[in-house]
Amino acid sequence: MSLWLHTNGKYILNSDNQVEQVRGAVFRPNWLEQDIQVAKQDLDEVSRLGIGVIRVETSASTWQNPMTYQQRISWFHEFLNHAKLLGIRVFAGVHGGDIADLDVLVNPDSYVPLWNFMAQEYKNDDALVGLGYWNEPALWYWKNPDGYTKEQIQTMYYNLSYKVASSLRQINPNLLILVGGDGDGLVGLSQTIPFGNVVYVFNQHYTYAQQWEWYDLFHQGRIEEGRQSLLNFLKTQGCLRLQNVPFINMEWGFIPDRDLYWQLVAQAMFEVMEGNNIGWM
């Protein structure tokens, strides 16, 4: 069976048109710079744990300077081949500070070739099922926009997302295109991209969320109230404002097995995600 995924409304489906609830793990940004044998051993462990999807983050410099980083690019092919043997799907993206936040919004055409290269290089590797072009984009400019209004920043980010999605679809229509949001659980767009195979992703960081009511309730041990407050946040300010599109929470930002309190918070957050068809990693 092919590993490709596709979307239908708020659902992510496999090649047999069955709903896939995304439950995955994250490989941190420096994974591509280590020995490929270590990375493959990590994949073996992921497979042993029964995890079928992983997120791997890379640096923009790798794809902007492919001649310099040929070894990394070759390793990624080998990595994807091993993932396919194990039946593991891979989401890849750009992570880290080597994309200039405001510049990518002001000059999107200068960055699209970076993501085009990734899509073209690995378009025959069906273990690479999704491409996220920006982790936690410059949405903080909404609060301090350097002369731009929030509405202008939103429009610029929408235009960037539209350009990237349009371009990637032409190179590989099978790819899921992951439109990034920030670490507060916000998806970043006030309207959806009018294409299929677009997934809206965000990072619902518990440790970044001190300003939200649901964080205070969880922190006070009021787990059920926190659960309801988190759900209300997602519906009014977070991802669930967008209708009939799929979502994935790409980062949690806490260690759920630290003690009983953390386990209760994690369980409550998992239940909110799964109960609303939100994938998680």
Rosetta silent file (secondary structure, phi, psi, omega in degrees, C-alpha in Angstrom):
SEQUENCE: MSLWLHTNGKYILNSDNQVEQVRGAVFRPNWLEQDIQVAKQDLDEVSRLGIGVIRVETSASTWQNPMTYQQRISWFHEFLNHAKLLGIRVFAGVHGGDIADLDVLVNPDSYVPLWNFMAQEYKNDDALVGLGYWNEPALWYWKNPDGYTKEQIQTMYYNLSYKVASSLRQINPNLLILVGGDGDGLVGLSQTIPFGNVVYVFNQHYTYAQQWEWYDLFHQGRIEEGRQSLLNFLKTQGCLRLQNVPFINMEWGFIPDRDLYWQLVAQAMFEVMEGNNIGWM
SCORE:     score description
SCORE:     0.000 S_00000001
   1 L     0.000  137.523  176.900    0.000    0.000    0.000 S_00000001
   2 L   -65.006  148.377  177.602    1.235    3.484   -0.824 S_00000001
   3 L   -86.862   -7.427 -178.227    2.114    5.676    2.137 S_00000001
   4 L   -56.924  147.230  174.210    0.650    8.808    0.536 S_00000001
   5 L  -119.564  159.607  174.691   -2.093   10.613    2.444 S_00000001
   6 E  -147.156  167.540 -176.593   -4.762   12.999    1.208 S_00000001
   7 E  -109.818  153.884  172.325   -7.435   15.213    2.706 S_00000001
   8 E  -148.422  103.070 -174.611  -11.206   15.254    2.510 S_00000001
   9 L    62.553 -128.266 -177.976  -12.821   18.031    4.489 S_00000001
  10 L   -88.588    7.077 -175.668  -11.547   17.837    8.070 S_00000001
  11 E  -109.161  149.006  169.427  -10.145   14.326    7.628 S_00000001
  12 E  -105.544  127.243 -174.552   -6.782   12.934    6.575 S_00000001
  13 E  -118.290  152.876  174.364   -7.189    9.709    4.601 S_00000001
  14 L   -90.591 -174.910 -175.150   -4.816    6.957    3.484 S_00000001
  15 L   -68.755  -14.384  173.847   -4.615    5.448    0.001 S_00000001
  16 L   -95.177   11.576 -179.905   -7.539    3.126    0.870 S_00000001
  17 L    62.712   28.424  174.150   -9.648    6.181    1.766 S_00000001
  18 L   -98.397  144.125 -178.349   -9.674    5.244    5.441 S_00000001
  19 E   -66.942  132.574  175.787   -9.376    7.985    8.072 S_00000001
  20 L  -110.010  114.052  170.733   -5.898    8.291    9.604 S_00000001
  21 L   -83.841  111.345 -175.298   -5.741    9.812   13.095 S_00000001
  22 L   -70.999  119.818  174.559   -2.208   11.211   13.114 S_00000001
  23 E  -134.362  111.358 -170.272   -0.300   10.144   16.238 S_00000001
  24 E  -139.914 -167.141 -179.753    3.409   10.662   15.885 S_00000001
  25 E  -136.000  161.526 -175.322    6.794   11.634   17.258 S_00000001
  26 E  -116.066  131.344  169.755    9.237   14.459   16.568 S_00000001
  27 E   -97.340  124.676 -173.792   12.893   14.241   15.507 S_00000001
  28 L   -68.881  165.793 -168.577   14.626   17.407   16.620 S_00000001
  29 H   -57.990  -27.807 -175.417   16.341   19.798   14.147 S_00000001
  30 H   -86.037    7.495 -173.961   19.886   18.432   14.419 S_00000001
  31 H   -61.615  -35.343 -173.951   18.899   14.909   13.416 S_00000001
  32 H   -74.279  -15.041 -177.976   20.083   15.328    9.808 S_00000001
  33 H   -93.147   -3.025  178.826   23.571   16.331   10.895 S_00000001
  34 L   -92.622  176.762  178.855   24.260   13.143   12.817 S_00000001
  35 L   -62.901  135.621 -176.470   25.440    9.816   11.459 S_00000001
  36 H   -61.936  -30.679  179.245   22.799    8.239    9.240 S_00000001
  37 H   -65.662  -35.829  176.160   23.145    4.914   11.052 S_00000001
  38 H   -65.410  -43.613  179.355   22.130    6.592   14.309 S_00000001
  39 H   -61.912  -39.231  179.208   19.109    8.149   12.592 S_00000001
  40 H   -68.641  -35.990  175.238   18.079    4.750   11.190 S_00000001
  41 H   -63.664  -37.486  175.635   18.420    3.192   14.648 S_00000001
  42 H   -61.948  -41.217  176.752   16.083    5.902   15.930 S_00000001
  43 H   -61.610  -42.228  178.082   13.606    4.916   13.225 S_00000001
  44 H   -58.173  -41.311  179.538   13.856    1.285   14.312 S_00000001
  45 H   -67.387  -41.063  176.558   12.985    2.324   17.873 S_00000001
  46 H   -58.553  -43.586  178.740   10.053    4.419   16.648 S_00000001
  47 H   -63.429  -41.868 -179.898    8.782    1.384   14.734 S_00000001
  48 H   -60.647  -33.997 -179.883    9.197   -0.856   17.789 S_00000001
  49 L   -79.910   -4.428  177.890    7.024    1.563   19.780 S_00000001
  50 L    81.711   18.884  179.341    4.293    1.314   17.143 S_00000001
  51 L   -88.939  128.494 -173.167    4.554    4.934   15.999 S_00000001
  52 L  -106.069   -4.189 -179.247    3.641    5.324   12.332 S_00000001
  53 E  -137.823  138.276  173.727    4.321    9.020   11.672 S_00000001
  54 E  -132.606  155.637  174.149    7.297   11.221   12.502 S_00000001
  55 E  -113.001  128.069  176.481    8.138   14.866   12.037 S_00000001
  56 E  -122.093  133.595 -177.540   11.705   15.776   11.104 S_00000001
  57 E  -112.709  141.233 -175.806   12.914   19.353   11.012 S_00000001
  58 E  -127.499  170.784  176.968   15.823   20.634    8.969 S_00000001
  59 L   -92.516  145.688  178.706   17.681   23.894    8.487 S_00000001
  60 H   -60.281  -33.129 -176.589   16.891   26.178    5.566 S_00000001
  61 H   -60.482  -30.233  179.109   20.603   26.374    4.742 S_00000001
  62 H   -59.015  -44.009 -173.436   20.603   22.692    3.733 S_00000001
  63 H   -89.708  -20.766  175.629   18.145   23.294    0.893 S_00000001
  64 H   -79.913  -20.230 -178.354   19.390   26.752   -0.061 S_00000001
  65 L  -131.627   62.569 -173.648   22.935   25.389   -0.529 S_00000001
  66 L   -61.146  -30.062  179.388   22.494   21.825   -1.835 S_00000001
  67 L   -68.595  -32.132  179.390   26.012   21.594   -3.262 S_00000001
  68 L   -74.016  -33.285 -172.750   27.463   22.353    0.162 S_00000001
  69 L  -115.120   41.606 -179.661   25.237   19.863    1.954 S_00000001
  70 H   -59.338  -36.235 -178.534   25.150   16.957   -0.508 S_00000001
  71 H   -63.714  -43.637  178.180   25.855   14.475    2.286 S_00000001
  72 H   -61.005  -43.041 -177.292   22.797   15.589    4.271 S_00000001
  73 H   -66.032  -40.180  176.301   20.597   15.397    1.188 S_00000001
  74 H   -64.536  -42.639  178.168   21.869   11.911    0.379 S_00000001
  75 H   -60.007  -37.717 -178.560   21.322   10.821    3.978 S_00000001
  76 H   -65.379  -38.515  173.563   17.738   12.026    3.823 S_00000001
  77 H   -58.234  -46.859 -179.839   17.088    9.764    0.812 S_00000001
  78 H   -63.217  -40.678  177.905   18.532    6.849    2.778 S_00000001
  79 H   -60.684  -45.677 -179.627   16.497    7.855    5.810 S_00000001
  80 H   -65.962  -38.039  177.503   13.271    7.953    3.778 S_00000001
  81 H   -62.062  -40.738  179.102   14.009    4.560    2.218 S_00000001
  82 H   -68.308  -39.070  177.071   14.443    3.048    5.686 S_00000001
  83 H   -60.913  -41.579 -179.956   11.244    4.728    6.880 S_00000001
  84 H   -64.161  -40.834  177.420    9.353    3.232    3.947 S_00000001
  85 H   -57.870  -34.398 -178.743   10.658   -0.249    4.746 S_00000001
  86 H   -89.050   -4.021 -178.181    9.254    0.185    8.259 S_00000001
  87 L    73.602   26.608 -178.383    5.958    1.667    7.017 S_00000001
  88 L  -100.486  128.840  176.246    6.659    4.998    8.728 S_00000001
  89 E   -87.225  148.075 -175.906    5.375    8.221    7.194 S_00000001
  90 E  -124.112  128.665  164.911    7.530   11.342    7.395 S_00000001
  91 E  -101.227  130.020  178.431    6.587   15.000    7.660 S_00000001
  92 E  -121.651  155.289  178.859    9.575   17.242    6.937 S_00000001
  93 E  -166.471 -175.484 -179.145   10.020   20.951    7.276 S_00000001
  94 E  -104.333  130.485 -176.305   12.228   23.909    7.990 S_00000001
  95 L  -135.479  145.205  174.611   13.027   24.715   11.596 S_00000001
  96 L   112.018 -179.643 -170.161   15.296   27.237   13.228 S_00000001
  97 L   -92.189   12.045 -175.999   16.413   30.806   12.900 S_00000001
  98 L   -93.253   12.115  164.427   17.942   30.773    9.435 S_00000001
  99 L  -108.368  124.802 -178.667   14.776   32.054    7.767 S_00000001
 100 L   -76.155  111.908 -167.897   14.461   35.808    8.297 S_00000001
 101 H   -50.516  -58.809 -175.563   10.938   36.139    9.637 S_00000001
 102 H   -71.048  -35.364 -177.947    9.840   39.454    8.183 S_00000001
 103 H   -61.697  -37.516 -178.361   11.883   39.103    5.002 S_00000001
 104 H   -68.254  -26.898  176.383   10.124   35.891    4.008 S_00000001
 105 H   -78.219  -39.478 -177.848    6.791   37.699    4.241 S_00000001
 106 H   -75.559  -34.767 -175.805    7.957   40.767    2.332 S_00000001
 107 L  -125.756   62.370 -174.540    9.891   38.787   -0.322 S_00000001
 108 H   -62.118  -31.736 -177.217    8.143   35.404   -0.626 S_00000001
 109 H   -64.456  -22.464 -179.717    9.364   34.732   -4.172 S_00000001
 110 H   -78.647  -12.470 -177.694   12.942   34.568   -2.905 S_00000001
 111 L  -108.173  -21.385 -178.281   12.075   31.660   -0.596 S_00000001
 112 H   -56.568  -39.484  178.919    9.729   29.536   -2.715 S_00000001
 113 H   -57.846  -29.862  177.220   12.667   27.873   -4.590 S_00000001
 114 H   -58.787  -50.637 -178.377   13.903   26.472   -1.256 S_00000001
 115 H   -73.351  -32.626  175.154   10.695   24.497   -0.732 S_00000001
 116 H   -60.064  -40.875  179.794   10.434   23.646   -4.423 S_00000001
 117 H   -60.462  -45.473  179.771   13.864   22.011   -4.208 S_00000001
 118 H   -60.168  -46.062 -178.728   12.768   19.822   -1.305 S_00000001
 119 H   -64.094  -41.446 -179.017    9.585   18.753   -3.095 S_00000001
 120 H   -69.346  -43.296 -176.045   11.394   18.020   -6.358 S_00000001
 121 H   -61.089  -36.016 -171.789   14.324   16.176   -4.748 S_00000001
 122 L  -118.343   21.483 -173.741   12.120   13.703   -2.861 S_00000001
 123 L   -67.502  -18.361  177.753    8.959   13.536   -4.977 S_00000001
 124 L   -96.331    1.378  177.769    9.479    9.812   -5.665 S_00000001
 125 L   -96.616   94.768 -172.724   10.000    8.970   -1.975 S_00000001
 126 L   -76.051   -0.488  169.042    6.448    8.256   -0.852 S_00000001
 127 L   -70.332  -27.281  176.530    7.544    7.985    2.776 S_00000001
 128 E   -82.958   92.754 -172.431    7.788   11.804    2.636 S_00000001
 129 E   -94.382  -16.423 -177.453    4.059   12.435    2.833 S_00000001
 130 E  -147.392  147.146 -179.371    4.038   16.036    4.029 S_00000001
 131 E  -128.225  119.570  176.481    6.121   19.179    3.738 S_00000001
 132 E  -102.937  119.957 -169.002    5.945   21.987    6.266 S_00000001
 133 L   -88.881   -7.577  179.861    7.529   25.112    4.867 S_00000001
 134 L  -162.963  120.509  175.241    7.843   27.130    8.075 S_00000001
 135 L   -88.005  127.854 -179.841    7.857   26.206   11.760 S_00000001
 136 L    44.426   69.497 -177.072    6.265   28.857   13.982 S_00000001
 137 L   -63.983 -175.360 -167.253    6.280   31.624   11.352 S_00000001
 138 L   -75.185   43.139 -176.622    6.540   35.324   12.067 S_00000001
 139 H   -72.873  -16.428  176.527    3.161   35.603   13.697 S_00000001
 140 H   -65.854  -15.233  175.343    4.666   37.421   16.658 S_00000001
 141 H   -67.856  -15.261  174.586    4.826   40.415   14.322 S_00000001
 142 H   -61.770  -32.892 -178.019    1.088   40.708   14.905 S_00000001
 143 L   -87.704  -28.330 -178.782    1.967   42.032   18.357 S_00000001
 144 L  -143.050   73.196 -164.476    4.999   44.086   17.267 S_00000001
 145 L   -83.267   11.915  177.405    4.690   44.385   13.500 S_00000001
 146 L    51.814   47.525  176.548    7.443   46.933   12.730 S_00000001
 147 L    95.052  -10.018  177.317    5.052   49.321   11.051 S_00000001
 148 L   -96.857  147.659  174.274    2.681   46.695    9.636 S_00000001
 149 L   -81.943  162.442  176.365   -0.825   46.180   10.924 S_00000001
 150 H   -56.797  -41.415 -178.571   -2.033   42.774   12.067 S_00000001
 151 H   -64.398  -38.073  177.694   -4.266   42.640    8.997 S_00000001
 152 H   -65.733  -41.690  178.500   -1.313   43.351    6.699 S_00000001
 153 H   -62.881  -43.345  178.301    0.753   40.606    8.328 S_00000001
 154 H   -60.421  -42.985  179.450   -2.131   38.149    7.961 S_00000001
 155 H   -64.354  -42.016  178.965   -2.502   39.064    4.286 S_00000001
 156 H   -63.461  -41.309  179.861    1.234   38.684    3.689 S_00000001
 157 H   -69.015  -38.275  175.756    1.276   35.283    5.371 S_00000001
 158 H   -61.755  -44.724 -179.333   -1.759   34.145    3.394 S_00000001
 159 H   -62.206  -42.476  176.231   -0.091   35.249    0.151 S_00000001
 160 H   -59.976  -48.334 -178.404    3.081   33.371    1.070 S_00000001
 161 H   -61.116  -40.710  179.024    1.098   30.237    1.947 S_00000001
 162 H   -63.432  -44.974  179.812   -0.865   30.446   -1.290 S_00000001
 163 H   -60.947  -46.606 -178.110    2.326   30.813   -3.355 S_00000001
 164 H   -64.903  -46.766 -178.830    4.027   27.867   -1.657 S_00000001
 165 H   -61.397  -43.228  179.652    0.972   25.608   -1.844 S_00000001
 166 H   -60.535  -44.018 -176.659    0.405   26.429   -5.523 S_00000001
 167 H   -68.835  -45.567 -178.154    4.023   25.709   -6.390 S_00000001
 168 H   -65.803  -35.392  179.019    4.345   22.476   -4.394 S_00000001
 169 H   -61.932  -34.927  179.193    1.098   21.098   -5.828 S_00000001
 170 H   -70.356  -33.392 -179.081    2.534   21.402   -9.328 S_00000001
 171 H   -78.236  -45.288 -178.242    5.678   19.500   -8.362 S_00000001
 172 L  -148.039   95.023 -178.284    4.035   16.749   -6.307 S_00000001
 173 L   -66.875  -10.889  179.343    0.228   16.733   -5.994 S_00000001
 174 L   -81.905  -17.283 -176.692    0.484   13.847   -3.507 S_00000001
 175 L   -67.355  138.412  161.851    2.207   15.924   -0.832 S_00000001
 176 E   -79.132  132.530  179.827    0.329   17.162    2.194 S_00000001
 177 E  -103.609  117.787 -173.371    1.214   20.841    2.545 S_00000001
 178 E   -96.472  109.871 -179.581    1.549   21.836    6.194 S_00000001
 179 E   -90.101  115.747 -168.453    0.619   25.477    6.810 S_00000001
 180 E   -82.426  147.409  171.089    2.302   26.475   10.061 S_00000001
 181 L  -119.971 -168.287 -171.190    0.969   28.298   13.086 S_00000001
 182 L  -102.151 -171.112 -175.451    2.632   29.456   16.260 S_00000001
 183 L   -83.259   -0.015  177.243    3.459   28.119   19.718 S_00000001
 184 E   -98.034    4.249 -177.882    0.244   29.416   21.307 S_00000001
 185 L    89.462   10.737 -179.869   -2.005   27.086   19.319 S_00000001
 186 L   -93.010  138.862 -174.863   -2.919   29.715   16.726 S_00000001
 187 L   -86.258  -14.896  170.949   -3.060   28.610   13.099 S_00000001
 188 L    93.839  -17.374 -178.124   -1.997   31.938   11.611 S_00000001
 189 L  -121.181  142.938  175.412   -4.641   32.329    8.912 S_00000001
 190 L   -94.826   -6.124  175.255   -8.077   33.888    9.071 S_00000001
 191 L  -144.043  159.448 -175.467   -9.094   32.078    5.870 S_00000001
 192 L   -92.500  156.747  175.353   -8.175   28.743    4.338 S_00000001
 193 L   -77.210  129.652 -171.511   -6.072   28.019    1.258 S_00000001
 194 L   -81.280   49.052  177.977   -8.491   26.927   -1.527 S_00000001
 195 L  -131.378  158.729  168.769   -6.685   23.671   -2.380 S_00000001
 196 L   -79.566  170.267  177.422   -6.931   20.073   -1.302 S_00000001
 197 L    62.433   26.383  172.490   -4.130   18.331    0.616 S_00000001
 198 E  -105.939  128.008  178.982   -3.516   21.362    2.841 S_00000001
 199 E  -118.633  136.363 -176.853   -3.223   20.641    6.571 S_00000001
 200 E   -99.096  119.804 -172.855   -3.186   23.383    9.183 S_00000001
 201 E  -118.336  155.239 -179.581   -0.612   22.781   11.896 S_00000001
 202 E  -154.444  168.244  177.570    0.227   24.537   15.139 S_00000001
 203 E  -118.308  107.616 -178.075    2.277   24.038   18.299 S_00000001
 204 E   -90.375   74.720 -175.098    0.125   23.940   21.447 S_00000001
 205 L   -74.584  118.473  175.807    2.947   24.545   23.889 S_00000001
 206 L   -64.430  -40.648 -174.880    1.874   24.055   27.462 S_00000001
 207 L   -75.492  -10.744  177.185    4.983   25.799   28.719 S_00000001
 208 L   -98.833    0.625 -161.285    4.342   28.881   26.545 S_00000001
 209 L  -102.633   22.536 -174.095    0.707   29.266   27.538 S_00000001
 210 L   -58.987  -22.695 -176.166    0.836   31.172   30.817 S_00000001
 211 L   -81.822   -7.561 -175.086   -1.346   33.962   29.402 S_00000001
 212 L  -101.066  147.229 -178.044   -4.327   31.667   28.719 S_00000001
 213 H   -58.968  -39.448 -175.417   -7.031   30.720   31.191 S_00000001
 214 H   -63.679  -31.998  176.280   -6.756   27.010   30.455 S_00000001
 215 H   -63.113  -46.150 -179.440   -3.109   27.042   31.548 S_00000001
 216 H   -60.511  -42.388 -178.828   -4.047   28.552   34.920 S_00000001
 217 H   -64.505  -45.093  175.876   -6.790   25.996   35.460 S_00000001
 218 H   -60.518  -42.706 -176.653   -4.498   23.079   34.668 S_00000001
 219 H   -64.427  -27.770  177.768   -1.805   24.596   36.856 S_00000001
 220 L   -85.764    0.794 -178.849   -4.280   24.766   39.743 S_00000001
 221 L    81.338   10.894 -179.832   -5.135   21.099   39.288 S_00000001
 222 L   -92.175   74.006 -166.895   -8.618   21.897   37.949 S_00000001
 223 H   -63.955  -47.560 -177.346   -8.246   19.390   35.139 S_00000001
 224 H   -65.709  -40.615  176.727  -11.836   19.173   33.872 S_00000001
 225 H   -64.676  -38.919  177.043  -12.242   22.957   33.869 S_00000001
 226 H   -62.528  -40.412  178.135   -8.908   23.247   32.085 S_00000001
 227 H   -59.876  -46.955 -179.031  -10.048   20.759   29.461 S_00000001
 228 H   -66.869  -37.038  178.860  -13.197   22.772   28.756 S_00000001
 229 H   -67.234  -39.625  177.291  -11.253   26.044   28.714 S_00000001
 230 H   -62.443  -44.153  179.586   -8.714   24.627   26.232 S_00000001
 231 H   -62.231  -42.245  178.225  -11.506   23.460   23.945 S_00000001
 232 H   -63.654  -39.308  176.584  -13.146   26.894   24.121 S_00000001
 233 H   -59.806  -46.608 -178.119   -9.786   28.526   23.328 S_00000001
 234 H   -63.317  -34.312 -178.042   -9.329   26.329   20.246 S_00000001
 235 H   -77.664  -31.689 -173.882  -12.835   27.156   19.029 S_00000001
 236 H   -99.466  -32.616 -177.428  -12.650   30.914   19.592 S_00000001
 237 L  -126.673  -22.282 -175.056   -8.990   31.799   19.041 S_00000001
 238 L   -96.386 -151.862 -168.981   -7.173   28.643   17.968 S_00000001
 239 H   -62.681  -33.806 -172.639   -7.325   26.192   15.101 S_00000001
 240 H   -73.066    0.956  169.587  -11.009   25.266   15.313 S_00000001
 241 H   -64.113  -32.133  178.614  -11.961   28.752   14.109 S_00000001
 242 L   -83.186  135.757 -172.596  -11.283   27.364   10.630 S_00000001
 243 L  -102.433  141.048  168.624  -14.054   25.066    9.434 S_00000001
 244 L    61.143   37.105  174.785  -13.921   21.718    7.630 S_00000001
 245 L  -134.349  154.429 -178.256  -10.121   21.466    7.342 S_00000001
 246 L   -84.064  150.645 -178.795   -7.667   19.041    9.007 S_00000001
 247 E  -130.882  151.064  170.325   -5.352   20.016   11.867 S_00000001
 248 E  -137.302  130.136  170.290   -2.251   18.587   13.532 S_00000001
 249 E   -85.185  110.964 -170.487   -0.715   19.750   16.812 S_00000001
 250 E   -87.714  -19.304  179.525    2.986   19.380   15.965 S_00000001
 251 E  -146.550  141.933  177.645    4.523   20.127   19.380 S_00000001
 252 L  -100.422  -41.962  176.565    3.356   19.832   22.993 S_00000001
 253 L    81.389   18.878  172.957    6.267   21.439   24.809 S_00000001
 254 L  -149.970  167.817 -178.180    6.128   19.424   28.030 S_00000001
 255 L  -103.756  105.694 -169.561    7.129   16.030   29.415 S_00000001
 256 L   -73.171  -13.233 -176.445    3.901   14.121   30.142 S_00000001
 257 L  -104.755   17.832 -175.839    5.391   11.338   32.289 S_00000001
 258 L   -65.510  -45.220  177.128    7.152   13.592   34.815 S_00000001
 259 L  -160.927 -177.386 -175.640    4.590   12.967   37.587 S_00000001
 260 H   -61.874  -39.252  179.787    0.888   12.318   38.102 S_00000001
 261 H   -58.806  -48.747  179.745   -0.040   15.960   37.591 S_00000001
 262 H   -62.306  -37.426  178.944    1.666   16.080   34.195 S_00000001
 263 H   -63.562  -40.862  179.436    0.025   12.801   33.224 S_00000001
 264 H   -66.001  -42.381  177.863   -3.431   14.200   34.039 S_00000001
 265 H   -63.386  -46.878 -179.782   -2.776   17.374   32.048 S_00000001
 266 H   -59.864  -44.541  179.884   -1.407   15.393   29.113 S_00000001
 267 H   -60.381  -42.878  179.192   -4.392   13.026   29.158 S_00000001
 268 H   -63.105  -42.646 -179.501   -6.802   15.958   29.174 S_00000001
 269 H   -67.871  -40.042  176.240   -5.011   17.639   26.265 S_00000001
 270 H   -59.320  -43.455 -177.531   -4.896   14.364   24.293 S_00000001
 271 H   -64.551  -38.059  176.701   -8.624   13.908   24.808 S_00000001
 272 H   -63.763  -44.736 -179.197   -9.353   17.417   23.534 S_00000001
 273 H   -64.006  -52.833 -175.630   -7.219   16.815   20.427 S_00000001
 274 H   -66.324  -35.504 -179.469   -8.553   13.354   19.617 S_00000001
 275 H   -69.442  -13.956 -179.914  -12.151   14.324   20.380 S_00000001
 276 L  -119.643   23.187  175.420  -11.939   17.080   17.783 S_00000001
 277 L    58.567   36.248  176.772  -10.105   15.155   15.070 S_00000001
 278 E  -102.551  119.928  176.285   -6.827   16.997   15.683 S_00000001
 279 E   -68.285  164.377  179.757   -3.717   14.933   15.019 S_00000001
 280 E  -148.950  154.245  179.880   -0.774   15.197   17.385 S_00000001
 281 L  -140.301    0.000    0.000    2.938   14.547   17.499 S_00000001
